Coordinates of C-alpha atoms in Angstrom, one line a residue:
Chain A
M150 CA -27.0 62.8 -38.9
N151 CA -28.9 64.9 -41.4
V152 CA -32.4 66.3 -40.9
K153 CA -34.1 63.6 -43.0
Q154 CA -32.5 60.8 -41.0
F155 CA -33.3 62.5 -37.7
I156 CA -37.0 62.9 -38.7
K157 CA -37.1 59.3 -39.9
G158 CA -35.5 58.0 -36.7
N159 CA -37.7 60.0 -34.3
A160 CA -40.9 60.4 -36.3
I161 CA -43.1 58.9 -33.6
W162 CA -41.8 61.4 -31.0
L163 CA -42.1 64.3 -33.4
V164 CA -45.8 63.3 -34.0
F165 CA -46.3 63.3 -30.2
I166 CA -44.7 66.8 -29.8
A167 CA -46.8 68.1 -32.7
M168 CA -49.9 66.7 -31.1
V169 CA -49.2 68.2 -27.8
I170 CA -48.7 71.6 -29.4
I171 CA -51.9 71.4 -31.4
F172 CA -54.0 70.4 -28.3
E173 CA -52.3 73.1 -26.2
V174 CA -53.1 75.7 -28.8
A175 CA -56.7 74.4 -29.1
N176 CA -57.2 74.3 -25.3
P177 CA -54.8 76.1 -22.9
N178 CA -55.8 73.7 -20.1
F179 CA -54.1 70.8 -21.9
L180 CA -50.6 71.3 -20.4
T181 CA -51.7 72.3 -16.9
P182 CA -50.1 70.2 -14.1
R183 CA -53.5 68.9 -13.2
N184 CA -54.3 67.7 -16.7
I185 CA -50.9 66.1 -17.0
I186 CA -51.5 64.1 -13.9
A187 CA -54.9 63.1 -15.3
I188 CA -53.3 62.0 -18.5
S189 CA -50.7 59.9 -16.6
R190 CA -53.6 58.2 -14.8
Q191 CA -55.5 57.6 -18.0
I192 CA -52.5 56.1 -19.9
A193 CA -51.5 53.8 -17.0
V194 CA -54.0 51.1 -18.1
Y195 CA -52.8 51.3 -21.8
G196 CA -49.2 51.4 -20.8
I197 CA -49.3 48.3 -18.5
A198 CA -51.4 46.2 -20.9
S199 CA -49.1 47.3 -23.8
V200 CA -46.1 45.5 -22.4
G201 CA -47.7 42.1 -22.7
M202 CA -49.2 42.9 -26.1
T203 CA -45.8 44.0 -27.4
F204 CA -44.4 40.5 -26.6
V205 CA -47.3 38.8 -28.3
I206 CA -47.1 41.0 -31.5
L207 CA -43.3 40.5 -31.6
I208 CA -43.8 36.8 -32.2
A209 CA -46.4 37.7 -34.9
G210 CA -49.3 36.8 -32.6
I211 CA -52.2 38.7 -31.3
D212 CA -54.2 38.8 -28.0
L213 CA -57.8 39.9 -28.5
S214 CA -58.7 38.8 -24.9
T215 CA -56.9 41.7 -23.3
G216 CA -60.2 43.8 -22.9
S217 CA -62.2 40.9 -21.5
I218 CA -59.4 40.0 -19.1
I219 CA -59.5 43.6 -17.8
T220 CA -63.3 43.3 -17.4
L221 CA -63.1 39.9 -15.7
V222 CA -60.4 41.1 -13.3
N223 CA -62.5 44.1 -12.5
I224 CA -65.5 42.0 -11.7
F225 CA -63.7 39.1 -10.0
C226 CA -61.5 41.3 -7.7
A227 CA -64.5 43.5 -6.8
W228 CA -66.6 40.4 -6.1
L229 CA -63.9 38.9 -3.9
M230 CA -63.6 42.1 -1.9
V231 CA -67.2 43.2 -1.7
S232 CA -69.3 39.9 -1.8
L233 CA -66.8 37.7 0.0
G234 CA -65.2 40.4 2.2
M235 CA -61.8 39.2 1.2
N236 CA -58.6 41.0 2.1
M237 CA -57.6 43.5 -0.6
W238 CA -54.2 42.1 -1.2
I239 CA -55.4 38.5 -1.4
A240 CA -58.1 39.6 -3.8
V241 CA -55.7 41.5 -6.0
I242 CA -53.2 38.5 -6.1
L243 CA -56.0 36.0 -6.9
A244 CA -57.3 38.3 -9.7
I245 CA -53.9 38.6 -11.3
V246 CA -53.4 34.9 -11.0
L247 CA -56.7 34.4 -12.8
A248 CA -55.6 36.7 -15.5
T249 CA -52.3 34.9 -15.9
L250 CA -54.1 31.6 -16.1
I251 CA -56.3 32.9 -18.9
G252 CA -53.1 33.8 -20.6
V253 CA -51.8 30.3 -20.1
L254 CA -55.1 29.0 -21.6
N255 CA -54.5 31.2 -24.6
G256 CA -51.0 29.8 -24.9
F257 CA -52.3 26.3 -24.7
M258 CA -54.9 27.0 -27.5
V259 CA -52.3 28.7 -29.8
S260 CA -49.2 26.6 -29.1
T261 CA -50.4 23.1 -28.2
I262 CA -53.7 22.8 -30.1
G263 CA -52.5 25.0 -32.9
I264 CA -55.6 27.3 -33.2
P265 CA -54.6 30.6 -34.9
A266 CA -54.0 33.3 -32.3
I267 CA -56.7 35.6 -33.6
I268 CA -59.4 32.8 -33.3
A269 CA -58.1 31.4 -29.9
T270 CA -58.0 34.8 -28.2
F271 CA -61.3 35.9 -29.8
A272 CA -62.8 32.8 -28.2
S273 CA -61.3 33.7 -24.9
Q274 CA -62.6 37.2 -25.3
T275 CA -66.1 35.9 -25.7
I276 CA -65.8 33.3 -22.9
F277 CA -64.5 35.6 -20.3
E278 CA -66.8 38.5 -21.2
G279 CA -69.7 36.1 -20.6
A280 CA -68.0 34.9 -17.4
A281 CA -67.8 38.4 -16.1
Y282 CA -71.6 38.9 -16.7
L283 CA -72.4 35.6 -15.0
L284 CA -70.3 36.6 -12.0
S285 CA -71.8 40.0 -11.6
G286 CA -75.3 39.3 -12.8
G287 CA -74.8 42.2 -15.1
L288 CA -74.7 44.7 -12.3
P289 CA -71.9 47.0 -11.3
I290 CA -70.0 46.2 -8.0
S291 CA -68.7 49.0 -5.8
G292 CA -68.0 49.8 -2.2
F293 CA -64.3 49.0 -1.8
T294 CA -62.3 50.0 1.2
K295 CA -60.3 53.3 1.1
D296 CA -57.1 51.3 0.9
F297 CA -57.9 50.1 -2.6
D298 CA -57.5 53.7 -3.9
L299 CA -53.7 53.0 -3.6
F300 CA -53.5 51.6 -7.2
G301 CA -55.4 54.2 -9.1
R302 CA -56.1 57.3 -7.1
T303 CA -53.2 57.8 -4.7
A304 CA -50.4 60.1 -5.8
I305 CA -47.1 60.7 -4.1
A306 CA -46.9 64.3 -2.8
G307 CA -50.1 64.9 -4.7
A308 CA -48.2 65.0 -8.0
V309 CA -46.9 61.5 -9.0
P310 CA -49.8 58.9 -9.3
I311 CA -48.9 55.4 -8.0
C312 CA -50.5 54.0 -11.2
A313 CA -48.1 56.0 -13.3
I314 CA -45.2 54.5 -11.3
I315 CA -46.6 51.0 -11.8
M316 CA -46.8 51.7 -15.5
V317 CA -43.2 53.0 -15.7
V318 CA -42.0 49.9 -13.7
C319 CA -43.9 47.6 -16.1
L320 CA -42.5 49.3 -19.2
A321 CA -39.0 49.1 -17.6
I322 CA -39.4 45.4 -16.9
G323 CA -40.6 44.9 -20.5
S324 CA -37.6 46.8 -21.8
F325 CA -35.3 44.7 -19.6
I326 CA -36.9 41.5 -20.8
L327 CA -36.5 42.5 -24.5
N328 CA -33.0 43.8 -24.3
K329 CA -31.2 42.0 -21.5
S330 CA -32.8 38.6 -21.0
Y331 CA -32.6 35.4 -23.0
F332 CA -36.4 35.4 -23.3
G333 CA -36.2 38.8 -25.1
R334 CA -33.8 37.3 -27.7
Y335 CA -36.2 34.3 -28.1
F336 CA -39.1 36.6 -28.8
Y337 CA -37.3 38.4 -31.6
A338 CA -36.0 35.1 -33.0
I339 CA -39.4 33.4 -33.0
G340 CA -40.9 36.5 -34.6
G341 CA -38.2 36.4 -37.2
N342 CA -38.1 32.7 -38.1
E343 CA -40.0 30.4 -35.9
E344 CA -38.9 27.1 -37.4
A345 CA -35.2 28.0 -37.4
A346 CA -35.6 29.2 -33.8
E347 CA -37.0 25.8 -32.9
L348 CA -34.2 23.9 -34.7
S349 CA -31.6 26.0 -32.9
G350 CA -32.9 24.6 -29.6
I351 CA -35.5 27.0 -28.4
R352 CA -38.6 25.4 -26.9
V353 CA -40.9 27.6 -29.0
A354 CA -44.1 26.1 -27.5
R355 CA -42.9 26.9 -23.9
V356 CA -41.9 30.5 -24.9
K357 CA -45.4 31.0 -26.4
Y358 CA -47.0 29.8 -23.2
L359 CA -44.9 32.3 -21.3
I360 CA -45.7 35.2 -23.7
Y361 CA -49.4 34.7 -23.5
A362 CA -49.2 34.2 -19.7
L363 CA -47.3 37.5 -19.5
S364 CA -49.9 39.2 -21.7
G365 CA -52.6 37.9 -19.3
F366 CA -50.6 39.0 -16.3
F367 CA -50.1 42.6 -17.5
A368 CA -53.8 42.8 -18.6
G369 CA -54.7 41.7 -15.1
L370 CA -52.5 44.3 -13.5
A371 CA -54.0 46.9 -15.8
G372 CA -57.5 45.8 -14.8
I373 CA -56.6 46.3 -11.1
V374 CA -55.4 49.8 -11.8
M375 CA -58.5 50.6 -13.7
L376 CA -60.8 49.2 -11.0
S377 CA -59.0 51.3 -8.3
R378 CA -59.2 54.4 -10.5
T379 CA -62.9 54.1 -11.3
G380 CA -64.0 52.7 -7.9
S381 CA -66.6 50.5 -9.5
A382 CA -66.5 47.3 -11.4
Q383 CA -68.4 47.5 -14.7
N384 CA -69.2 44.7 -17.2
T385 CA -68.1 47.1 -19.9
A386 CA -64.9 48.2 -18.2
G387 CA -62.5 46.7 -20.7
L388 CA -64.7 46.9 -23.8
G389 CA -62.6 47.8 -26.8
Y390 CA -59.4 48.1 -24.8
E391 CA -57.6 45.4 -26.9
F392 CA -57.8 47.7 -29.9
D393 CA -56.5 50.7 -28.1
V394 CA -53.6 48.6 -26.7
I395 CA -52.9 47.1 -30.2
T396 CA -53.0 50.7 -31.6
C397 CA -50.4 51.9 -29.0
V398 CA -48.1 49.0 -29.8
V399 CA -48.3 49.2 -33.6
L400 CA -48.1 53.0 -33.5
G401 CA -45.0 52.5 -31.4
G402 CA -43.3 50.7 -34.3
V403 CA -43.8 47.0 -33.4
S404 CA -44.3 45.3 -36.7
V405 CA -47.5 43.3 -37.3
N406 CA -45.3 40.8 -39.2
G407 CA -43.3 40.1 -36.0
G408 CA -39.7 40.2 -35.0
V409 CA -39.3 44.0 -35.1
G410 CA -40.0 46.6 -32.4
K411 CA -38.8 48.1 -29.2
M412 CA -40.3 49.2 -25.9
S413 CA -39.3 52.9 -26.3
G414 CA -41.5 53.1 -29.4
V415 CA -44.4 51.6 -27.4
V416 CA -43.9 54.3 -24.8
A417 CA -44.4 56.9 -27.5
G418 CA -47.4 55.0 -28.9
V419 CA -49.0 55.0 -25.4
L420 CA -48.3 58.7 -24.9
I421 CA -49.8 59.6 -28.3
I422 CA -53.0 57.6 -27.7
G423 CA -53.3 59.0 -24.1
A424 CA -52.7 62.6 -25.2
M425 CA -55.0 62.3 -28.1
T426 CA -57.9 60.8 -26.0
N427 CA -57.5 63.5 -23.4
G428 CA -57.1 66.3 -25.9
M429 CA -60.3 65.2 -27.8
V430 CA -62.2 65.1 -24.5
L431 CA -61.0 68.6 -23.7
M432 CA -62.1 69.8 -27.1
N433 CA -65.5 68.2 -26.6
V434 CA -65.1 65.8 -29.5
N435 CA -68.0 63.4 -29.8
T436 CA -67.2 59.9 -28.3
Y437 CA -68.1 58.1 -31.6
L438 CA -65.9 60.5 -33.5
Q439 CA -63.1 59.6 -31.1
M440 CA -63.6 55.9 -32.0
V441 CA -63.4 56.8 -35.7
V442 CA -60.1 58.8 -35.1
K443 CA -58.6 55.9 -33.2
G444 CA -59.6 53.4 -35.9
V445 CA -58.1 55.6 -38.6
I446 CA -54.8 55.9 -36.6
L447 CA -54.6 52.1 -36.3
A448 CA -55.1 51.7 -40.0
I449 CA -52.5 54.4 -40.8
A450 CA -50.0 52.8 -38.4
V451 CA -50.4 49.3 -39.9
G452 CA -50.4 50.8 -43.4
I453 CA -47.1 52.6 -42.7
D454 CA -45.6 49.3 -41.4
C455 CA -46.7 47.4 -44.5
M456 CA -45.5 50.1 -46.9
S457 CA -42.1 50.4 -45.3
K458 CA -41.8 46.6 -45.5
K459 CA -42.7 46.7 -49.3
R460 CA -40.2 49.6 -49.9
Q461 CA -37.5 47.7 -48.0
A462 CA -38.1 44.6 -50.1
S463 CA -38.0 46.5 -53.4
Chain B
M22 CA -10.5 34.2 -49.5
I23 CA -10.1 30.6 -50.9
Y24 CA -11.4 27.9 -48.6
T25 CA -10.2 24.4 -49.2
F26 CA -12.7 21.5 -49.4
N27 CA -11.8 18.0 -48.4
E28 CA -14.0 15.8 -50.7
A29 CA -14.0 13.0 -48.1
W30 CA -16.0 15.2 -45.8
R31 CA -18.7 16.2 -48.4
E32 CA -21.5 14.2 -46.8
Y33 CA -20.7 15.6 -43.3
Y34 CA -21.2 19.1 -44.6
E35 CA -24.2 18.3 -46.7
V36 CA -26.3 16.6 -44.0
L37 CA -28.3 19.0 -41.9
E38 CA -29.5 16.8 -39.0
P39 CA -27.1 17.0 -36.0
E40 CA -27.6 13.4 -35.0
K41 CA -26.6 12.1 -38.4
R42 CA -23.7 14.6 -38.6
K43 CA -22.4 13.3 -35.2
A44 CA -22.3 9.8 -36.4
L45 CA -20.6 10.9 -39.6
L46 CA -18.1 12.9 -37.6
E47 CA -17.1 9.9 -35.5
K48 CA -16.9 7.6 -38.6
L49 CA -14.9 10.0 -40.8
S50 CA -12.5 11.0 -38.0
K51 CA -11.4 7.4 -37.9
S52 CA -11.5 6.4 -41.5
V53 CA -10.2 9.6 -43.3
P54 CA -6.6 10.7 -42.9
D55 CA -6.3 13.8 -40.8
D56 CA -6.0 17.0 -42.9
G57 CA -4.9 19.0 -39.9
A58 CA -8.5 20.1 -38.9
N59 CA -10.0 16.9 -37.4
R60 CA -9.6 18.1 -33.8
F61 CA -11.0 21.5 -34.7
R62 CA -14.0 19.9 -36.5
K63 CA -14.9 18.0 -33.4
K64 CA -14.4 21.2 -31.3
L65 CA -16.7 23.1 -33.7
F66 CA -19.3 20.4 -33.5
E67 CA -19.3 20.3 -29.7
Q68 CA -19.4 24.1 -29.5
R69 CA -22.3 24.2 -32.0
H70 CA -24.5 21.4 -30.7
T71 CA -23.8 21.0 -26.9
D72 CA -26.2 22.6 -24.6
P73 CA -24.2 23.7 -21.6
K74 CA -27.2 23.4 -19.3
K75 CA -28.6 20.1 -20.5
A76 CA -26.3 17.4 -21.9
D77 CA -29.1 15.4 -23.6
H78 CA -30.6 18.4 -25.3
M79 CA -29.0 19.1 -28.7
I80 CA -28.9 22.7 -29.7
D81 CA -27.6 24.6 -32.8
L82 CA -25.6 27.6 -31.6
F83 CA -24.5 28.5 -35.2
L84 CA -28.1 28.4 -36.5
W85 CA -29.1 30.4 -33.5
Q86 CA -26.8 33.2 -34.6
C87 CA -28.4 33.1 -38.1
V88 CA -31.8 33.6 -36.4
Y89 CA -30.8 36.1 -33.8
L90 CA -28.5 38.4 -35.8
P91 CA -31.2 39.7 -38.1
G92 CA -33.3 40.5 -35.0
L93 CA -30.4 42.4 -33.5
Y94 CA -29.8 44.2 -36.8
R95 CA -33.4 45.3 -36.9
K96 CA -33.3 46.9 -33.5
R97 CA -29.7 48.2 -34.0
N98 CA -30.4 51.8 -33.1
F99 CA -31.3 50.9 -29.6
F100 CA -29.3 50.3 -26.5
L101 CA -25.8 50.6 -27.9
F102 CA -23.9 49.0 -25.0
N103 CA -26.2 46.0 -25.0
A104 CA -25.9 45.5 -28.7
R105 CA -22.1 45.7 -28.4
Q106 CA -22.1 42.9 -25.8
E107 CA -24.4 40.9 -27.9
M108 CA -22.1 41.1 -30.9
Q109 CA -19.1 40.1 -28.8
R110 CA -21.0 37.1 -27.5
A111 CA -22.2 36.1 -31.0
L112 CA -18.6 36.2 -32.4
K113 CA -17.4 34.1 -29.6
D114 CA -20.2 31.5 -30.1
I115 CA -19.4 31.0 -33.7
F116 CA -15.6 31.0 -33.2
L117 CA -15.1 34.2 -35.1
D118 CA -13.5 36.1 -32.3
G119 CA -10.3 34.3 -32.9
S120 CA -10.7 33.6 -36.6
V121 CA -7.9 36.0 -37.7
R122 CA -5.4 33.8 -35.8
M123 CA -6.6 30.5 -37.3
N124 CA -4.6 28.5 -39.8
A125 CA -5.9 27.9 -43.3
A126 CA -7.2 24.4 -42.5
E127 CA -9.1 25.7 -39.5
K128 CA -10.5 28.6 -41.4
S129 CA -11.8 26.3 -44.1
A130 CA -13.3 23.9 -41.5
L131 CA -15.1 26.9 -39.8
Y132 CA -16.3 28.2 -43.2
W133 CA -17.9 24.8 -44.1
E134 CA -19.4 24.5 -40.7
L135 CA -20.9 28.0 -41.0
R136 CA -22.2 27.1 -44.5
N137 CA -23.9 24.1 -43.1
A138 CA -25.6 26.3 -40.4
A139 CA -26.6 28.7 -43.2
A140 CA -28.0 25.8 -45.3
R141 CA -30.0 24.7 -42.3
Y142 CA -31.4 28.2 -42.0
F143 CA -32.3 28.5 -45.7
A144 CA -34.0 25.1 -45.5
T145 CA -36.6 26.7 -43.2
C146 CA -37.1 29.6 -45.6
S147 CA -39.6 27.8 -47.8
G148 CA -41.6 26.4 -44.8
S149 CA -45.2 27.4 -44.0
R150 CA -44.2 29.3 -40.9
Y151 CA -41.6 31.6 -42.6
G152 CA -42.4 35.2 -43.4
N153 CA -46.0 35.2 -42.4
K154 CA -47.7 38.5 -42.3
F155 CA -50.4 40.5 -40.4
L156 CA -50.1 38.8 -37.0
G157 CA -49.6 35.4 -38.5
M158 CA -52.9 35.6 -40.4
K159 CA -51.5 35.8 -44.0
H160 CA -49.1 33.2 -45.3
A161 CA -46.3 34.6 -47.4
T162 CA -46.1 33.7 -51.1
M163 CA -43.0 31.9 -52.4
E164 CA -41.8 35.2 -54.0
E165 CA -42.2 37.0 -50.6
K166 CA -40.3 34.2 -48.9
R167 CA -37.5 34.4 -51.4
E168 CA -37.2 38.2 -50.9
R169 CA -37.3 37.8 -47.1
A170 CA -34.6 35.1 -47.3
C171 CA -32.3 37.4 -49.3
E172 CA -32.9 40.2 -46.8
D173 CA -32.1 37.8 -43.9
A174 CA -29.0 36.5 -45.6
W175 CA -27.6 39.9 -46.1
I176 CA -28.5 41.5 -42.8
M177 CA -27.3 38.5 -40.7
S178 CA -23.9 38.7 -42.3
R179 CA -22.7 41.7 -44.2
G180 CA -25.3 44.1 -42.8
M181 CA -24.5 43.2 -39.2
A182 CA -20.7 43.4 -40.0
L183 CA -21.1 46.9 -41.5
C184 CA -23.2 48.3 -38.7
S185 CA -20.9 46.9 -36.0
G186 CA -17.7 47.7 -37.8
L187 CA -16.5 44.1 -37.6
E188 CA -16.1 43.3 -41.3
K189 CA -12.7 41.7 -40.9
E190 CA -13.7 39.5 -38.0
M191 CA -17.0 38.4 -39.7
Q192 CA -15.5 37.8 -43.1
I193 CA -15.7 34.0 -42.9
F194 CA -19.3 34.2 -41.9
I195 CA -20.1 36.7 -44.6
D196 CA -18.5 34.4 -47.2
A197 CA -20.2 31.3 -45.9
V198 CA -23.7 32.9 -45.8
R199 CA -23.3 34.5 -49.3
D200 CA -22.0 31.3 -50.9
E201 CA -24.7 29.2 -49.3
Y202 CA -27.3 31.6 -50.3
D203 CA -26.0 31.3 -53.9
N204 CA -26.3 27.6 -53.5
Y205 CA -29.9 27.9 -52.2
E206 CA -31.2 30.4 -54.7
V207 CA -30.5 30.7 -58.4
G208 CA -28.4 33.8 -58.9
G209 CA -28.3 34.1 -55.1
A210 CA -24.9 35.9 -55.0
D211 CA -26.1 38.6 -57.4
K212 CA -29.3 39.1 -55.4
F213 CA -27.2 39.2 -52.2
D214 CA -24.9 41.9 -53.7
A215 CA -27.8 43.8 -55.2
Y216 CA -29.6 43.9 -51.8
G217 CA -26.3 45.0 -50.3
A218 CA -25.8 47.8 -52.8
A219 CA -29.2 49.2 -51.9
H220 CA -28.8 48.9 -48.1
E221 CA -25.0 49.3 -47.5
A222 CA -25.1 53.0 -46.9
Q223 CA -27.9 52.7 -44.4
A224 CA -26.0 49.9 -42.5
R225 CA -22.8 52.0 -42.5
R226 CA -24.7 55.0 -41.1
S227 CA -25.9 52.7 -38.3
N228 CA -22.3 52.0 -37.3
R229 CA -22.2 53.9 -34.1
W230 CA -19.3 51.8 -32.7
D231 CA -16.8 53.2 -35.2
R232 CA -18.3 56.7 -35.1
Q233 CA -18.1 56.9 -31.3
N234 CA -14.5 55.9 -30.8
K235 CA -14.7 56.4 -27.1
I236 CA -16.8 53.2 -26.7
G237 CA -15.5 51.4 -29.8
I238 CA -15.6 47.6 -29.8
K239 CA -12.4 45.9 -28.9
K240 CA -10.7 44.6 -32.0

């Protein structure tokens, strides 16, 4: 393998290494153990939600409701625990079931009714953002039991956050589904040629239901981790998260045209976005400028995908 | 390789719907003199369309490989062992694992069956759901669909054979897809070859099986 091929095959990881070096030079606190643990906590939400989004984008779909699912799960779980005094585990399970059902609803709108994914999930985003406000009355909810710290604040031996372990497990499950299961093959096939996949015997509608349900499930789990980490349910908790998650996935090489992508690339995408967000905070970069940078990165990632497709075709 | 064609079976190989083909298979098996491949044709049909889990559900295993192999090719750099198993399974599904030991009549029957599957695949390539872009928001133009169909035809057959080091085993499939693509698209064979010339080196470079002899695929 020559140098050019190596760079081409590992570009995303080289970008990550370069970014780490730049941030470390700019701020020596970047690679301290404490900051690395902080980054691993921060990226957990992106990493978990990215698994579901990867499946959706692989079939050339999109899920814009991820952010509002995170918000609703925050509010709903906090409301169950604080206002109703429900057991933590039951509240967590109910919140994740709710998130999965929202995913099923998205699947119904996309697959059964035939609404374009971008419109259907945008409608969901608006509906459930409003629902979160209705449930909380627009006020934050806090006052959880200490046990709830388990998902976002607890670390094994003070060094390995539980939320990072949850993220790694989710990414491993995602990788297993894509590479070892029938469903993973179906995802690639539907993204490649949906009609032929249907003719070959795949129940495309059912698979789409499953994919959107999984997207909801992983967004819900990400919402629980976020709620535990912040210790307070806010109505703006998941605001804009869908775009960060889409950026992670597309940056990781999952094609916006569907049918192409792998979980290892998504891991790199999540690490880049996490390291960049943390690095910019350490460098005191203005929040609005951070948004500009993330937007530019998303545009570049999609642009590279489109250009490589054009070059391949020519 | 020259594949013989029994004119009596023309309709059977031209029709794309499995139900109609099943009826034709039953009718022609009785009315046309056996050319030595009748039993094999039935075996091929059953292998291709029988769902092992649900008898009343008709599948198309050969078409499935046409859909799945491009996906496998596009993620070929990942998870070598998994990809190796996948290729072995694919070859078994479309009878190519034992193709080198087949007689001429059986090879021809397999070739025409694979061409039928490829024709069914290409029939979907002008549909509204094919080749859509930007998260399904932008419909592909006819020109883009044609380019994509050429890419799919090459990578599902020759591309996959090159990067798995299974050119000999996949030869009938390569011939079937190339010939059917030529039938589907004006000057298709030339386009197929031109695409191949531009991408062959890249596919060969991806052939980790032959490079890493220790874990080379069983031939």
